[in-house]
């Protein structure tokens, strides 16, 4: 098996190059051939799902990503892909459930967490958004960007004090950041008894 690994990797890279060049027919054939030779190659099944998803063959995409997850259940990127795929298939309830299950795992990937946060934000799952950014902040405690994203999330949940504290931490990282100053100035116009959270939620709903 180890002797085959370089061949698998190189051929999969070629498929990815074809995808990036919008050569989906060639990529599809290459991926199918790879799976025929290496049926337990999880990344190939994931790639097959990605191609099927891109061309709108959602049922095939779902079958393929399920196979990839069975082969490599610890690959969190596979599960994130399934979350997004289910969303595109209109199966939002299943998509959100899987997203919440994914969030319970000890994720060590900032990019995955921020992608998941954007997904939850899109569907107004603001507690989940907060959890994503808190986990991301554990990975990069001094990240001004994550601190500001988290500040926005907790502000939307109505916690003005926590938002101010996070904004202060973000400013300590860069005292010249205009975005943080603008965010802090908006906080001074709000209070626990009088803020725009209710109005904002009503507007979005």
PDB file of N, CA and C in Angstrom, residues 79-80 82-88 90-104 116-126 128-129:
ATOM      1  N   UNK A  79     -16.712  16.116   6.612  1.00  0.00           N
ATOM      2  CA  UNK A  79     -18.005  16.369   7.250  1.00  0.00           C
ATOM      3  C   UNK A  79     -18.496  17.793   6.983  1.00  0.00           C
ATOM      4  N   UNK A  80     -17.562  18.744   6.931  1.00  0.00           N
ATOM      5  CA  UNK A  80     -17.946  20.114   6.600  1.00  0.00           C
ATOM      6  C   UNK A  80     -18.497  20.178   5.176  1.00  0.00           C
ATOM      7  N   UNK A  82     -20.057  17.841   3.671  1.00  0.00           N
ATOM      8  CA  UNK A  82     -21.403  17.268   3.709  1.00  0.00           C
ATOM      9  C   UNK A  82     -22.414  18.267   4.258  1.00  0.00           C
ATOM     10  N   UNK A  83     -21.997  19.051   5.258  1.00  0.00           N
ATOM     11  CA  UNK A  83     -22.877  20.103   5.802  1.00  0.00           C
ATOM     12  C   UNK A  83     -23.318  21.044   4.680  1.00  0.00           C
ATOM     13  N   UNK A  84     -22.362  21.515   3.904  1.00  0.00           N
ATOM     14  CA  UNK A  84     -22.651  22.457   2.825  1.00  0.00           C
ATOM     15  C   UNK A  84     -23.454  21.794   1.700  1.00  0.00           C
ATOM     16  N   UNK A  85     -23.160  20.532   1.429  1.00  0.00           N
ATOM     17  CA  UNK A  85     -23.872  19.802   0.384  1.00  0.00           C
ATOM     18  C   UNK A  85     -25.340  19.629   0.748  1.00  0.00           C
ATOM     19  N   UNK A  86     -25.601  19.217   1.969  1.00  0.00           N
ATOM     20  CA  UNK A  86     -26.984  19.056   2.421  1.00  0.00           C
ATOM     21  C   UNK A  86     -27.744  20.375   2.339  1.00  0.00           C
ATOM     22  N   UNK A  87     -27.058  21.463   2.655  1.00  0.00           N
ATOM     23  CA  UNK A  87     -27.674  22.786   2.538  1.00  0.00           C
ATOM     24  C   UNK A  87     -28.092  23.049   1.096  1.00  0.00           C
ATOM     25  N   UNK A  88     -27.198  22.788   0.154  1.00  0.00           N
ATOM     26  CA  UNK A  88     -27.519  23.021  -1.258  1.00  0.00           C
ATOM     27  C   UNK A  88     -28.616  22.095  -1.765  1.00  0.00           C
ATOM     28  N   UNK A  90     -31.175  21.393  -0.129  1.00  0.00           N
ATOM     29  CA  UNK A  90     -32.433  21.804   0.495  1.00  0.00           C
ATOM     30  C   UNK A  90     -32.760  21.040   1.758  1.00  0.00           C
ATOM     31  N   UNK A  91     -31.811  20.249   2.247  1.00  0.00           N
ATOM     32  CA  UNK A  91     -32.033  19.471   3.465  1.00  0.00           C
ATOM     33  C   UNK A  91     -31.417  20.222   4.654  1.00  0.00           C
ATOM     34  N   UNK A  92     -31.987  21.387   4.939  1.00  0.00           N
ATOM     35  CA  UNK A  92     -31.389  22.293   5.918  1.00  0.00           C
ATOM     36  C   UNK A  92     -31.405  21.711   7.325  1.00  0.00           C
ATOM     37  N   UNK A  93     -32.467  21.027   7.692  1.00  0.00           N
ATOM     38  CA  UNK A  93     -32.549  20.458   9.038  1.00  0.00           C
ATOM     39  C   UNK A  93     -31.405  19.470   9.272  1.00  0.00           C
ATOM     40  N   UNK A  94     -31.159  18.599   8.299  1.00  0.00           N
ATOM     41  CA  UNK A  94     -30.059  17.630   8.413  1.00  0.00           C
ATOM     42  C   UNK A  94     -28.713  18.345   8.382  1.00  0.00           C
ATOM     43  N   UNK A  95     -28.623  19.371   7.561  1.00  0.00           N
ATOM     44  CA  UNK A  95     -27.385  20.128   7.449  1.00  0.00           C
ATOM     45  C   UNK A  95     -27.022  20.794   8.775  1.00  0.00           C
ATOM     46  N   UNK A  96     -27.996  21.455   9.394  1.00  0.00           N
ATOM     47  CA  UNK A  96     -27.751  22.135  10.668  1.00  0.00           C
ATOM     48  C   UNK A  96     -27.418  21.138  11.779  1.00  0.00           C
ATOM     49  N   UNK A  97     -28.087  20.004  11.762  1.00  0.00           N
ATOM     50  CA  UNK A  97     -27.818  18.983  12.775  1.00  0.00           C
ATOM     51  C   UNK A  97     -26.383  18.485  12.670  1.00  0.00           C
ATOM     52  N   UNK A  98     -25.941  18.216  11.451  1.00  0.00           N
ATOM     53  CA  UNK A  98     -24.566  17.761  11.254  1.00  0.00           C
ATOM     54  C   UNK A  98     -23.577  18.856  11.622  1.00  0.00           C
ATOM     55  N   UNK A  99     -23.916  20.107  11.316  1.00  0.00           N
ATOM     56  CA  UNK A  99     -23.056  21.220  11.682  1.00  0.00           C
ATOM     57  C   UNK A  99     -22.894  21.333  13.187  1.00  0.00           C
ATOM     58  N   UNK A 100     -23.990  21.148  13.910  1.00  0.00           N
ATOM     59  CA  UNK A 100     -23.929  21.197  15.376  1.00  0.00           C
ATOM     60  C   UNK A 100     -23.109  20.043  15.926  1.00  0.00           C
ATOM     61  N   UNK A 101     -23.232  18.866  15.314  1.00  0.00           N
ATOM     62  CA  UNK A 101     -22.429  17.711  15.744  1.00  0.00           C
ATOM     63  C   UNK A 101     -20.947  17.974  15.492  1.00  0.00           C
ATOM     64  N   UNK A 102     -20.660  18.583  14.378  1.00  0.00           N
ATOM     65  CA  UNK A 102     -19.272  18.903  14.039  1.00  0.00           C
ATOM     66  C   UNK A 102     -18.687  19.892  15.031  1.00  0.00           C
ATOM     67  N   UNK A 103     -19.506  20.829  15.477  1.00  0.00           N
ATOM     68  CA  UNK A 103     -19.045  21.862  16.404  1.00  0.00           C
ATOM     69  C   UNK A 103     -18.680  21.283  17.770  1.00  0.00           C
ATOM     70  N   UNK A 104     -19.254  20.141  18.111  1.00  0.00           N
ATOM     71  CA  UNK A 104     -18.963  19.506  19.403  1.00  0.00           C
ATOM     72  C   UNK A 104     -17.596  18.827  19.424  1.00  0.00           C
ATOM     73  N   UNK A 116     -17.339  27.386   9.210  1.00  0.00           N
ATOM     74  CA  UNK A 116     -18.533  26.917   9.908  1.00  0.00           C
ATOM     75  C   UNK A 116     -19.279  28.085  10.550  1.00  0.00           C
ATOM     76  N   UNK A 117     -18.531  29.062  11.064  1.00  0.00           N
ATOM     77  CA  UNK A 117     -19.152  30.246  11.654  1.00  0.00           C
ATOM     78  C   UNK A 117     -19.956  31.022  10.607  1.00  0.00           C
ATOM     79  N   UNK A 118     -19.399  31.183   9.414  1.00  0.00           N
ATOM     80  CA  UNK A 118     -20.106  31.875   8.339  1.00  0.00           C
ATOM     81  C   UNK A 118     -21.380  31.136   7.956  1.00  0.00           C
ATOM     82  N   UNK A 119     -21.302  29.816   7.939  1.00  0.00           N
ATOM     83  CA  UNK A 119     -22.473  28.986   7.629  1.00  0.00           C
ATOM     84  C   UNK A 119     -23.560  29.202   8.674  1.00  0.00           C
ATOM     85  N   UNK A 120     -23.206  29.119   9.951  1.00  0.00           N
ATOM     86  CA  UNK A 120     -24.192  29.306  11.012  1.00  0.00           C
ATOM     87  C   UNK A 120     -24.756  30.725  10.999  1.00  0.00           C
ATOM     88  N   UNK A 121     -23.916  31.704  10.718  1.00  0.00           N
ATOM     89  CA  UNK A 121     -24.370  33.091  10.657  1.00  0.00           C
ATOM     90  C   UNK A 121     -25.418  33.273   9.556  1.00  0.00           C
ATOM     91  N   UNK A 122     -25.196  32.611   8.446  1.00  0.00           N
ATOM     92  CA  UNK A 122     -26.141  32.672   7.323  1.00  0.00           C
ATOM     93  C   UNK A 122     -27.526  32.202   7.732  1.00  0.00           C
ATOM     94  N   UNK A 123     -27.567  31.231   8.650  1.00  0.00           N
ATOM     95  CA  UNK A 123     -28.844  30.664   9.071  1.00  0.00           C
ATOM     96  C   UNK A 123     -29.266  31.159  10.457  1.00  0.00           C
ATOM     97  N   UNK A 124     -28.650  32.258  10.890  1.00  0.00           N
ATOM     98  CA  UNK A 124     -29.018  32.940  12.122  1.00  0.00           C
ATOM     99  C   UNK A 124     -28.919  32.043  13.357  1.00  0.00           C
ATOM    100  N   UNK A 125     -27.918  31.174  13.353  1.00  0.00           N
ATOM    101  CA  UNK A 125     -27.631  30.320  14.517  1.00  0.00           C
ATOM    102  C   UNK A 125     -26.506  30.993  15.311  1.00  0.00           C
ATOM    103  N   UNK A 126     -26.885  32.051  16.025  1.00  0.00           N
ATOM    104  CA  UNK A 126     -25.869  32.953  16.562  1.00  0.00           C
ATOM    105  C   UNK A 126     -25.096  32.383  17.754  1.00  0.00           C
ATOM    106  N   UNK A 128     -24.209  29.294  17.923  1.00  0.00           N
ATOM    107  CA  UNK A 128     -23.212  28.449  17.252  1.00  0.00           C
ATOM    108  C   UNK A 128     -22.096  29.302  16.654  1.00  0.00           C
ATOM    109  N   UNK A 129     -22.455  30.474  16.130  1.00  0.00           N
ATOM    110  CA  UNK A 129     -21.443  31.401  15.603  1.00  0.00           C
ATOM    111  C   UNK A 129     -20.464  31.776  16.713  1.00  0.00           C
TER     112      UNK A 129
END
